[in-house]
Coordinates of C-alpha atoms and ligand atoms in Angstrom, one line a residue:
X1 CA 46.9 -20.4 -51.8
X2 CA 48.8 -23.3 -50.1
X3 CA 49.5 -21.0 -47.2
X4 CA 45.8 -21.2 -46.6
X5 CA 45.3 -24.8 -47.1
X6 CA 47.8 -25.4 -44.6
X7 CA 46.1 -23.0 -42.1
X8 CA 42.7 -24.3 -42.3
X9 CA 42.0 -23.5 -38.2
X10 CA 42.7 -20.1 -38.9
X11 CA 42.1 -19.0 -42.2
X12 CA 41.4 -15.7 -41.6
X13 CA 44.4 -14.7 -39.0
X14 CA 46.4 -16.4 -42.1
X15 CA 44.9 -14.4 -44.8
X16 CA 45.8 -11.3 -42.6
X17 CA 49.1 -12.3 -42.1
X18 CA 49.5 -13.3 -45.5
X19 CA 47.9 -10.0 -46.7
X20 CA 50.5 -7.7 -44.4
X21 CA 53.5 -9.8 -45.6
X22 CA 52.6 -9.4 -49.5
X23 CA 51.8 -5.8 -48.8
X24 CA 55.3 -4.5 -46.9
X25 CA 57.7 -6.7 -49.1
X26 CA 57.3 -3.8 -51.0
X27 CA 57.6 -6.3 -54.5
X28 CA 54.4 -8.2 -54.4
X29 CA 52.8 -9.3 -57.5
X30 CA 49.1 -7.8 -56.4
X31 CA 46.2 -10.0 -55.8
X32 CA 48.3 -13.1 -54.4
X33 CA 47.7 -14.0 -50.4
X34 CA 51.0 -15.9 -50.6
X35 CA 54.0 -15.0 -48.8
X36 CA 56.3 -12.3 -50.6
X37 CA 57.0 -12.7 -54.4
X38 CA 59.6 -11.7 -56.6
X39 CA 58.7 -8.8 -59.2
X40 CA 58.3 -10.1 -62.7
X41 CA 61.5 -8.8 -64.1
X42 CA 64.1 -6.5 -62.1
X43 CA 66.6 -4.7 -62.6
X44 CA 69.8 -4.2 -59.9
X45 CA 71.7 -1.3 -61.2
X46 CA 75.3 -1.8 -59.3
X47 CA 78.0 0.2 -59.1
X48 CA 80.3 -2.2 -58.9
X49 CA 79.8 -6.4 -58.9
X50 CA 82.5 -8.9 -57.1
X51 CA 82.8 -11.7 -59.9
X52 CA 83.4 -14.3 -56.6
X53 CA 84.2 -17.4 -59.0
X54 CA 87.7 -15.1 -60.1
X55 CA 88.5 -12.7 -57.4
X56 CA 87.5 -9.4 -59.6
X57 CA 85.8 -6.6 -58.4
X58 CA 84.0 -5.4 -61.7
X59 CA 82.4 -1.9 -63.0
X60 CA 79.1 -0.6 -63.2
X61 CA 77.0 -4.3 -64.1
X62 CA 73.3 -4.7 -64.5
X63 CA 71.8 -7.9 -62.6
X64 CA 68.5 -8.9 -64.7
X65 CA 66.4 -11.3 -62.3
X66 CA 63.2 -13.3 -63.6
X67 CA 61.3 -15.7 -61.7
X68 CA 63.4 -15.9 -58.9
X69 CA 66.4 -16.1 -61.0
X70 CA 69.4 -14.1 -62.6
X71 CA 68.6 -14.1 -65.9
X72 CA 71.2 -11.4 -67.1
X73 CA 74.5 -10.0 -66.4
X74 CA 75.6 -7.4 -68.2
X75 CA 78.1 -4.3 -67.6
X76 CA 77.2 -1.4 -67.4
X77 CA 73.9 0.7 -66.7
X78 CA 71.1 -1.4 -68.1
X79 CA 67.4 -0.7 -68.3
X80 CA 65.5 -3.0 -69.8
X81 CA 62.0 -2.7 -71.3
X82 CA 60.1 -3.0 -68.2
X83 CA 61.8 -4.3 -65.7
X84 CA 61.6 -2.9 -62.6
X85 CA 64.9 -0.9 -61.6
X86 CA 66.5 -0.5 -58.1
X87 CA 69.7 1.9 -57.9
X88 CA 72.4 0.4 -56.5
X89 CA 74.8 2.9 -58.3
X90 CA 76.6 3.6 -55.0
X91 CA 76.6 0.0 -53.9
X92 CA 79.0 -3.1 -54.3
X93 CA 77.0 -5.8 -55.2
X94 CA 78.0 -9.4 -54.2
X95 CA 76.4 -13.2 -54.3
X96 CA 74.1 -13.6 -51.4
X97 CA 76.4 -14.2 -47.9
X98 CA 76.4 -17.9 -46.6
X99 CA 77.4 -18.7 -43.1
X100 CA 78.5 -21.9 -42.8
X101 CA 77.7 -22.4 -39.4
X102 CA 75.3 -21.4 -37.2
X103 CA 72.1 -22.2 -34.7
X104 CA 69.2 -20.7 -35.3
X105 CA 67.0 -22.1 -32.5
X106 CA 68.5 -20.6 -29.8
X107 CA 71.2 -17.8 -28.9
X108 CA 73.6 -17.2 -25.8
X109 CA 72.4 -15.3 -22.8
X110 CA 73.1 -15.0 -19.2
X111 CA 70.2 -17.1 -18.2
X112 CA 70.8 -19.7 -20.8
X113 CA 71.9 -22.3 -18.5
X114 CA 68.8 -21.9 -16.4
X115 CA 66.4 -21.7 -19.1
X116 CA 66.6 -25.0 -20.9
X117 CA 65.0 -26.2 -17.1
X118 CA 62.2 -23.8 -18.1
X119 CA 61.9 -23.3 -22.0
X120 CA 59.7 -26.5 -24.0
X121 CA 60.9 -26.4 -27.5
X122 CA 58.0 -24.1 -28.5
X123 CA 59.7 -20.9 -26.9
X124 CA 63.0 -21.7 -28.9
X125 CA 61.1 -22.2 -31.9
X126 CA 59.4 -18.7 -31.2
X127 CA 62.8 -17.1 -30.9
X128 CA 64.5 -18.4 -33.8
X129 CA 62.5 -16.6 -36.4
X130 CA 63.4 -13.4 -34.8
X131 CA 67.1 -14.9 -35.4
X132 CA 66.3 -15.5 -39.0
X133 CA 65.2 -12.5 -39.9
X134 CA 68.1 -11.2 -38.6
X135 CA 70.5 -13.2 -40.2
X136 CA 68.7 -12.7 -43.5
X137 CA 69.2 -8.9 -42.6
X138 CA 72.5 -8.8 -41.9
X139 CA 73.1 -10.3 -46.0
X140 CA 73.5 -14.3 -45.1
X141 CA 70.7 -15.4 -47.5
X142 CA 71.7 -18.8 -47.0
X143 CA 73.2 -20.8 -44.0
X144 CA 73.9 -24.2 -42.6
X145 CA 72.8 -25.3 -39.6
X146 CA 74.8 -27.4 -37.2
X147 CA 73.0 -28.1 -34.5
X148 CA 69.6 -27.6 -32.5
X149 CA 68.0 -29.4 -29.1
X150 CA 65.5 -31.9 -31.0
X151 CA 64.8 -31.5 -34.7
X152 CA 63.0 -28.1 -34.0
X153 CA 65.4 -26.1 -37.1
X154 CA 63.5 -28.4 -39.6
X155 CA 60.2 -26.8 -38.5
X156 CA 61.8 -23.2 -39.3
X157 CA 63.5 -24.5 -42.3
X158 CA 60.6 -25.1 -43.8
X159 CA 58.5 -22.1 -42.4
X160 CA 61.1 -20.2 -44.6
X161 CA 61.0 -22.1 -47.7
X162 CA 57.0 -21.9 -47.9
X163 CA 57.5 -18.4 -47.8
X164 CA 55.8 -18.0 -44.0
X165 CA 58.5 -15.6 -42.0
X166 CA 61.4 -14.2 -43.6
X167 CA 65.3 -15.8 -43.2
X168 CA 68.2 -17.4 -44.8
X169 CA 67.7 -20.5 -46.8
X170 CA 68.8 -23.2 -44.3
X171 CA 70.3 -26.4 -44.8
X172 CA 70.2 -28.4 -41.5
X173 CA 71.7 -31.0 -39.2
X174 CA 69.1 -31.0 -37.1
X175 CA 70.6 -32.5 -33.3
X176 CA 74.4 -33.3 -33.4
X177 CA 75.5 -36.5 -33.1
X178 CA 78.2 -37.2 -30.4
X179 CA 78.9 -39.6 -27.3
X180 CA 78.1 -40.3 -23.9
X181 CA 79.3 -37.3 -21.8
X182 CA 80.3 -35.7 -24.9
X183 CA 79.8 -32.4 -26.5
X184 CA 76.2 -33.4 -27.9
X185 CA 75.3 -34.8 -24.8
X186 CA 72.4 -33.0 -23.2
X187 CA 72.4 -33.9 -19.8
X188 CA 76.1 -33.3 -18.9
X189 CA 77.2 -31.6 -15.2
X190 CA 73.1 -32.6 -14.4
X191 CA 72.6 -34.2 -11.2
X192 CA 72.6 -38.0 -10.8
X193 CA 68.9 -39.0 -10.8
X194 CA 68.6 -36.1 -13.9
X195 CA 71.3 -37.6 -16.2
X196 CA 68.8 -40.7 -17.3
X197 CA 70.5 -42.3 -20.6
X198 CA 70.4 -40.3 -23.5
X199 CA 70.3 -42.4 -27.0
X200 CA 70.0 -42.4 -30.9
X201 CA 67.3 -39.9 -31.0
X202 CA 68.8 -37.6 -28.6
X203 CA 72.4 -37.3 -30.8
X204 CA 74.1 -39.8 -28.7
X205 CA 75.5 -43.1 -30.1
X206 CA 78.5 -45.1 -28.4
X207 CA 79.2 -48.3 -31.3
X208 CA 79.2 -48.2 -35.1
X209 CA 76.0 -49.6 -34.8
X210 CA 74.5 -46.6 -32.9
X211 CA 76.6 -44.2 -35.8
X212 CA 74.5 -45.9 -38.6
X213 CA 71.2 -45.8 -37.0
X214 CA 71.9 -42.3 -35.5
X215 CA 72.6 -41.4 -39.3
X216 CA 69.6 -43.2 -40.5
X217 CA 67.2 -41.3 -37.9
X218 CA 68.5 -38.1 -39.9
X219 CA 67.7 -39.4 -43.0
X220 CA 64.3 -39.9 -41.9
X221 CA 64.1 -37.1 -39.8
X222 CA 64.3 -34.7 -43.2
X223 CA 67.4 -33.3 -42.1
X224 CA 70.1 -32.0 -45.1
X225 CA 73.5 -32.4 -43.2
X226 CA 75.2 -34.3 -40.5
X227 CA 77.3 -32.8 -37.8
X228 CA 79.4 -35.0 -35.6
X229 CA 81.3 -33.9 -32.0
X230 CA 84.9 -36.0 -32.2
X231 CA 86.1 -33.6 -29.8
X232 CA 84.8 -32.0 -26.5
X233 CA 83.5 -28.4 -27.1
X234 CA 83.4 -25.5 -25.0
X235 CA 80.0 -24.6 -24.1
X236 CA 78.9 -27.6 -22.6
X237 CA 79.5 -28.6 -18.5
X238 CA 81.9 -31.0 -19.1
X239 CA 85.6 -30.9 -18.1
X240 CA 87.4 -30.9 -21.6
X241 CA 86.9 -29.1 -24.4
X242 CA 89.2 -30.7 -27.0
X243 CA 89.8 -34.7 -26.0
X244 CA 88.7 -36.9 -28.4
X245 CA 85.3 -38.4 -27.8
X246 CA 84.6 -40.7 -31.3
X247 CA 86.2 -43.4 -32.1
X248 CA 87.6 -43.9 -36.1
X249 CA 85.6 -46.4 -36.5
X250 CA 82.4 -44.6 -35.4
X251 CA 83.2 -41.8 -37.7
X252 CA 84.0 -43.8 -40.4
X253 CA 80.5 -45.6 -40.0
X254 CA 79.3 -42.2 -40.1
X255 CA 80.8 -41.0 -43.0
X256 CA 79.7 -43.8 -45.0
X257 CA 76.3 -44.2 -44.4
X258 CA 75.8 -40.2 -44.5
X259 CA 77.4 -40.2 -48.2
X260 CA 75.0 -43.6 -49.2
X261 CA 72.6 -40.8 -48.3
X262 CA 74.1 -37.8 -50.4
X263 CA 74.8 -35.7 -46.9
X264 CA 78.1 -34.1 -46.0
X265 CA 79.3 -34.8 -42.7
X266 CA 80.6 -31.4 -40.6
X267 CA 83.2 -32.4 -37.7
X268 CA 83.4 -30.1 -34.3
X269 CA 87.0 -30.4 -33.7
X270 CA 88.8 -28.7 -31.2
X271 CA 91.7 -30.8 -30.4
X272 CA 94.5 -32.7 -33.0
X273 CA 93.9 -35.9 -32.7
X274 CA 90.0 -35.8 -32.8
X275 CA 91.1 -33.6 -35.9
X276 CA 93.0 -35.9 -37.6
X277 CA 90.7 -38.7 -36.6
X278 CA 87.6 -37.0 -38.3
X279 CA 89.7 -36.3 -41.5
X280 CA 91.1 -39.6 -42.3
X281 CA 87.6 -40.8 -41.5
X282 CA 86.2 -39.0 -44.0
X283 CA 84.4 -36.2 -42.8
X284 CA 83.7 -33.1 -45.6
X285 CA 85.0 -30.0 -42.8
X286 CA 86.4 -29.3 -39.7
X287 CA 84.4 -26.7 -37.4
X288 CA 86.4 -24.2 -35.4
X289 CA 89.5 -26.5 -35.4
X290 CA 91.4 -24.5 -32.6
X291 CA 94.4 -26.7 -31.8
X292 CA 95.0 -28.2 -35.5
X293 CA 98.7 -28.7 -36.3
X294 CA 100.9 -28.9 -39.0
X295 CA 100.4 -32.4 -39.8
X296 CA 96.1 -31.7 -39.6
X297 CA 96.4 -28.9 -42.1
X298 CA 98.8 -31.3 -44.3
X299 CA 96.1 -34.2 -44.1
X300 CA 93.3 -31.6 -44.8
X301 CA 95.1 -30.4 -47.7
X302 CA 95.9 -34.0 -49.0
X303 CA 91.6 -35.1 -48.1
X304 CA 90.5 -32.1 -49.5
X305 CA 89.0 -31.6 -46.1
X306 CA 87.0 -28.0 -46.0
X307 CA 87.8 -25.7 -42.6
X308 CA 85.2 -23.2 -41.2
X309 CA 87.2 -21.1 -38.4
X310 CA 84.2 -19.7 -36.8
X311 CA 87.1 -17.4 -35.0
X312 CA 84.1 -14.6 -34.0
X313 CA 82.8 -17.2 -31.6
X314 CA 85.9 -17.8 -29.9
X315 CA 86.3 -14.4 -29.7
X316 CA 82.9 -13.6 -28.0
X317 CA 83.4 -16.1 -25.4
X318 CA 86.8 -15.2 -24.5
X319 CA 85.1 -11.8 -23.9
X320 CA 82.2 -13.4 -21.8
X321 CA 84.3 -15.5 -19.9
X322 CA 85.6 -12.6 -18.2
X323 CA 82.2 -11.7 -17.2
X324 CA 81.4 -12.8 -13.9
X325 CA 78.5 -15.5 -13.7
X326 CA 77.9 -15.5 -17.6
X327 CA 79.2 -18.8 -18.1
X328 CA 79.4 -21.5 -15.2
X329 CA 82.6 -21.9 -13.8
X330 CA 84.3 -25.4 -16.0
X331 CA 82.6 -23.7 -18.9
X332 CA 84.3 -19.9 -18.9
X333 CA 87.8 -22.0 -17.7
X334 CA 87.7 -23.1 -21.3
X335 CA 86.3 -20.4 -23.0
X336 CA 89.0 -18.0 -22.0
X337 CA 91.7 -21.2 -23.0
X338 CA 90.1 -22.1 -25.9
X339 CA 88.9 -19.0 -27.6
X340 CA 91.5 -16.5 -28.0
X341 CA 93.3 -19.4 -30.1
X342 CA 91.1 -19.5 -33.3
X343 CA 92.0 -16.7 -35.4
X344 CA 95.8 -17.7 -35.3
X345 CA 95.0 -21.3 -36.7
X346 CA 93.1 -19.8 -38.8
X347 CA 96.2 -17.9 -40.0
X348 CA 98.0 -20.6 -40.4
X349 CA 95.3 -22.9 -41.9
X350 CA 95.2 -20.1 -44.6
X351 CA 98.8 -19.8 -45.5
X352 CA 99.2 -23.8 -45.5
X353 CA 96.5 -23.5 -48.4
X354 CA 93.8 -25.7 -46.1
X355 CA 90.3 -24.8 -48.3
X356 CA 88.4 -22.6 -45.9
X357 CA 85.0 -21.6 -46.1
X358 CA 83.0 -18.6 -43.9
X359 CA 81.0 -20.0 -40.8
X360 CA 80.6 -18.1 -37.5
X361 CA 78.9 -20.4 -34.8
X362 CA 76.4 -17.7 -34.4
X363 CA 74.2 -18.3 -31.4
X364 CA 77.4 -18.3 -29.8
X365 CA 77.2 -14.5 -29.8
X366 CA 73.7 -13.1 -31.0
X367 CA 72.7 -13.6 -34.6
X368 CA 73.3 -10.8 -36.9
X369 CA 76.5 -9.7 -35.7
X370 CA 77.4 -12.5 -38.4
X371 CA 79.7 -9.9 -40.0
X372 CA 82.0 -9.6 -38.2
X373 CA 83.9 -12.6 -39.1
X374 CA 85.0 -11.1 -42.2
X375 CA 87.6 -8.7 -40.0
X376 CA 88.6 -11.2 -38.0
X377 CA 89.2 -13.3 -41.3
X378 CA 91.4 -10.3 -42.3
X379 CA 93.3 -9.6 -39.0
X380 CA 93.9 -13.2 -39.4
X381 CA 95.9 -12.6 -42.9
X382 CA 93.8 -13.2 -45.4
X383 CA 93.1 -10.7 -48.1
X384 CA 89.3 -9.3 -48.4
X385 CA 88.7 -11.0 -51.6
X386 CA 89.5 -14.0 -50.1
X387 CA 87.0 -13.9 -47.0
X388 CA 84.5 -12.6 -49.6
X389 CA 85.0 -16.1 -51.6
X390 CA 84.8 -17.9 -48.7
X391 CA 81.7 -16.8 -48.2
X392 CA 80.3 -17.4 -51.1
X393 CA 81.4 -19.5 -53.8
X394 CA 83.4 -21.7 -51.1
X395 CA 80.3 -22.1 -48.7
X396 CA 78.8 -23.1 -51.8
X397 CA 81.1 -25.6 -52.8
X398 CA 81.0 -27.3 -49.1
X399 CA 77.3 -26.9 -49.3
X400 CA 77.6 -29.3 -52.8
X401 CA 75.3 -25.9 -54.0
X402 CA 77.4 -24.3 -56.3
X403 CA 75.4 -25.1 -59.3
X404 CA 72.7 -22.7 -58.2
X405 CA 74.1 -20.3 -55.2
X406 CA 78.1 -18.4 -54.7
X407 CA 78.4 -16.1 -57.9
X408 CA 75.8 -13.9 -59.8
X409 CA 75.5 -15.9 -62.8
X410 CA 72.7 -16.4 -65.5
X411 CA 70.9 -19.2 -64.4
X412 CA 71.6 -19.3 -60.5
X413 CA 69.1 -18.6 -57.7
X414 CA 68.5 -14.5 -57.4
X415 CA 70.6 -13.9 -54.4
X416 CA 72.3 -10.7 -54.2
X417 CA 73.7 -8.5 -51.6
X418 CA 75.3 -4.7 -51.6
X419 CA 77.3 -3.1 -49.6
X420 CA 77.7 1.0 -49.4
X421 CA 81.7 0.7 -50.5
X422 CA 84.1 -1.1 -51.0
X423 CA 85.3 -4.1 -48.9
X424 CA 88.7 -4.9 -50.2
X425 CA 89.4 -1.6 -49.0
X426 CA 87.5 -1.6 -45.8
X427 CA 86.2 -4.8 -45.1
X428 CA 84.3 -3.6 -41.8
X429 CA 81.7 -2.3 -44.4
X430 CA 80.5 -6.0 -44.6
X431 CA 78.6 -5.3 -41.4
X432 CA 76.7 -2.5 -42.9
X433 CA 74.9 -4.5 -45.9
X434 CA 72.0 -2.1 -47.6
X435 CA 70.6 -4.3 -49.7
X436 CA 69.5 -8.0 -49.6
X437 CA 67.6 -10.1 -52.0
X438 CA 66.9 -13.5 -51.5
X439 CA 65.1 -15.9 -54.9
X440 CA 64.6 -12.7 -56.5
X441 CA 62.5 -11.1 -53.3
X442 CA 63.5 -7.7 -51.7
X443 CA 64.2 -7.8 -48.0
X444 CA 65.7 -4.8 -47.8
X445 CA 66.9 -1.5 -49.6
X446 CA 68.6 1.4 -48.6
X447 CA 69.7 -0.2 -45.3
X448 CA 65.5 -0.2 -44.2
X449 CA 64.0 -3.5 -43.8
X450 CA 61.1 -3.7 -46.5
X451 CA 58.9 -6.5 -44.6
X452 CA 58.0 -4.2 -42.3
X453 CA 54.8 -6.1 -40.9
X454 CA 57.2 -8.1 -38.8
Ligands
ZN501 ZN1 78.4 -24.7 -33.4

């Protein structure tokens, strides 16, 4: 009953709500007013299973989940003494999908520009769990966050893990750090007397000093991960979207007070020497990467330094930029430079063995089209199984989650996905995922949603 404990203004909208989201997960245990539970024991019948932690696509396998859990794998067509069964016969079953990078609390529009002048935080917040629910539904059962405008993805974060509205586990940044003028700097292209001075607690630090505090503020802000801007970006109104805009010795501060604090540190890189400075500095991946050269991908290698391509994002703004008025002017000038170069570093980043890992950027383009990325992994040159892997036992790895998410194994958190065929041979049916479980709870089956109330 914590949900209601929680609520105590207004228990009775919340026993409602509670009440409709029990009663169209379609698997919860009767009599409980808390968000959607797992049955006791299920079954997942699978027609075939993609063993991500060796690159096998397996045979008929039977996925026994308990408590939120996989507490069995075993091949072929299992029933067990009663255990709740769900053909999947026709599926491909997989390890939950994790997208390495995305923003929940907001998503690109024509009128995004103009609404940030008009939108408080609240009417973000309100959109995002629209996102999330999408994202969940689209088979990305867990994701890392990168970036938001203050804090506000801890607040859905943790509406999802209490069960409250339905999306991926998240494990967030909350606001980017970057400098003065830089890609995390909010007030950029704003009039004079609008600018003001962003600080610490608005992602922007100019001295090592600022870099430790700013890290600090995370910390105690009860975010999970720490993304830093060495290099201009693309979306914001400034005038370059790859110079370098962090000093090594601010990164390195970063780097090592985020690891006194167990956090990974995830580097927006455009341009090669904000690349290499973010590697030798320390960082755990590279986001997007777009002008990385030979000697990058050779430090990456050599750092162990993880890469997360995010090629559907340059893709979609390529595509907008040739929209009139969707982007202002200095913004679609390096959208339509910047973007169409992704998925060839990618490419390369692939065949000079840099570890990559799935992410997409989404917000970018509008969550749930998450999928996407796997075809542009592959037109890139890298095989299906690869993609797959990087999507989930890799993400897991750069997450430091592999103990309990990226293969269905006894023991690891209930996260399974299916697809209707087979995606080494057609990888585009990655966008069609049927079935999604997430800790042992069914969000959807046969391709229909299954918390319906929302
Ligand atoms: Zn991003």
């Amino acid at each position: 009953m914590r949900y209601l404990q929680i609520q105590t203004q207004s228990t009775t909208l919340a026993a409602a709500i509670a009440a409709i989201l029990v009663a169209g997960s379609g698997v919860g245990a009767a009599g409980a007013a808390d968000a959607p539970a797992a049955a006791a024991v299920t079954a997942l019948q699978c027609g075939h299973l993609i063993d991500t932690a060796n690159g096998k696509m397996l045979g008929a396998t039977t996925i026994v989940i308990e408590g939120g859990h996989v507490k069995e794998v075993s091949s072929g067509v299992q029933s067990p003494a009663g255990a709740k069964v769900i053909d999947l016969s026709t599926q491909t079953c997989m390890p939950g999908l994790i997208d390495s990078h995305t923003h929940l609390t907001h998503e690109t529009s024509r009128t995004g520009y103009v609404d940030r002048f008009h939108w408080n935080t609240a009417d973000y917040v309100v959109r995002s769990t629209v996102y999330a629910r999408r994202t969940l539904l689209a088979g990305f059962t867990t994701v890392r966050n990168l970036g938001d405008q203050e804090n506000e993805s801890v607040a859905l974060r943790n509406a999802i893990n209490a069960g409250i509205i339905p999306g991926p586990r998240m494990y967030t940044a909350g606001k980017a750090m970057g400098s003065t003028g830089g890609h995390a700097d909010p007030t950029n292209s704003y009039r004079n007397d609008l600018i003001g001075d962003p600080g610490i607690p608005d992602g922007i630090i100019n001295s090592v000093e600022d870099a430790v505090k700013g890290v600090r503020l995370h910390y105690k802000m009860g975010d999970d991960v720490i993304k830093i801007m060495p290099s201009g970006g693309v979306l914001d109104e400034s005038a370059s979207g790859d110079n370098a805009q962090m000093t090594l010795e601010e990164i390195k501060a970063v780097v090592a007070t985020a690891h006194d604090y167990g956090f990974a540190v995830a580097a927006h890189a455009h341009g090669a020497e904000a690349i290499r400075r973010a590697v030798i500095g320390g960082v755990d991946s590279i986001e997007h990467g777009t002008y990385m050269d030979a000697e990058d991908m050779k430090l990456m290698v050599e750092h162990g330094t993880w890469y997360v391509p995010t090629i559907i994002a340059g893709d979609f703004a390529a595509r907008q930029s040739k929209v009139p008025g969707y982007y202002p002017p200095q913004v679609a000038a390096k959208a339509a430079a910047i973007g169409p170069l992704i998925q060839a570093t990618a490419g390369r980043a692939y065949k000079a063995h840099v570890k990559i890992a799935f992410g997409t950027d989404a917000a970018v383009y509008p969550h749930g089209q998450n999928a996407h990325e796997f075809e542009l992994m592959v037109e890139a040159g890298m095989p299906p199984m690869f993609t797959i892997q990087a999507a989930t036992i890799s993400a897991a790895q750069l997450l430091r989650h592999d103990k309990e998410l990226g293969t269905v194994t006894a023991g690891k958190l209930a996260d399974v996905v299916a697809v209707p065929g087979n995606p080494i041979e057609d990888i585009s049916v990655m966008k069609r995922v049927s079935f999604v479980m997430k800790d042992g709870v069914v969000y959807k089956v046969n391709s229909v949603p299954v918390d319906t109330a929302l």
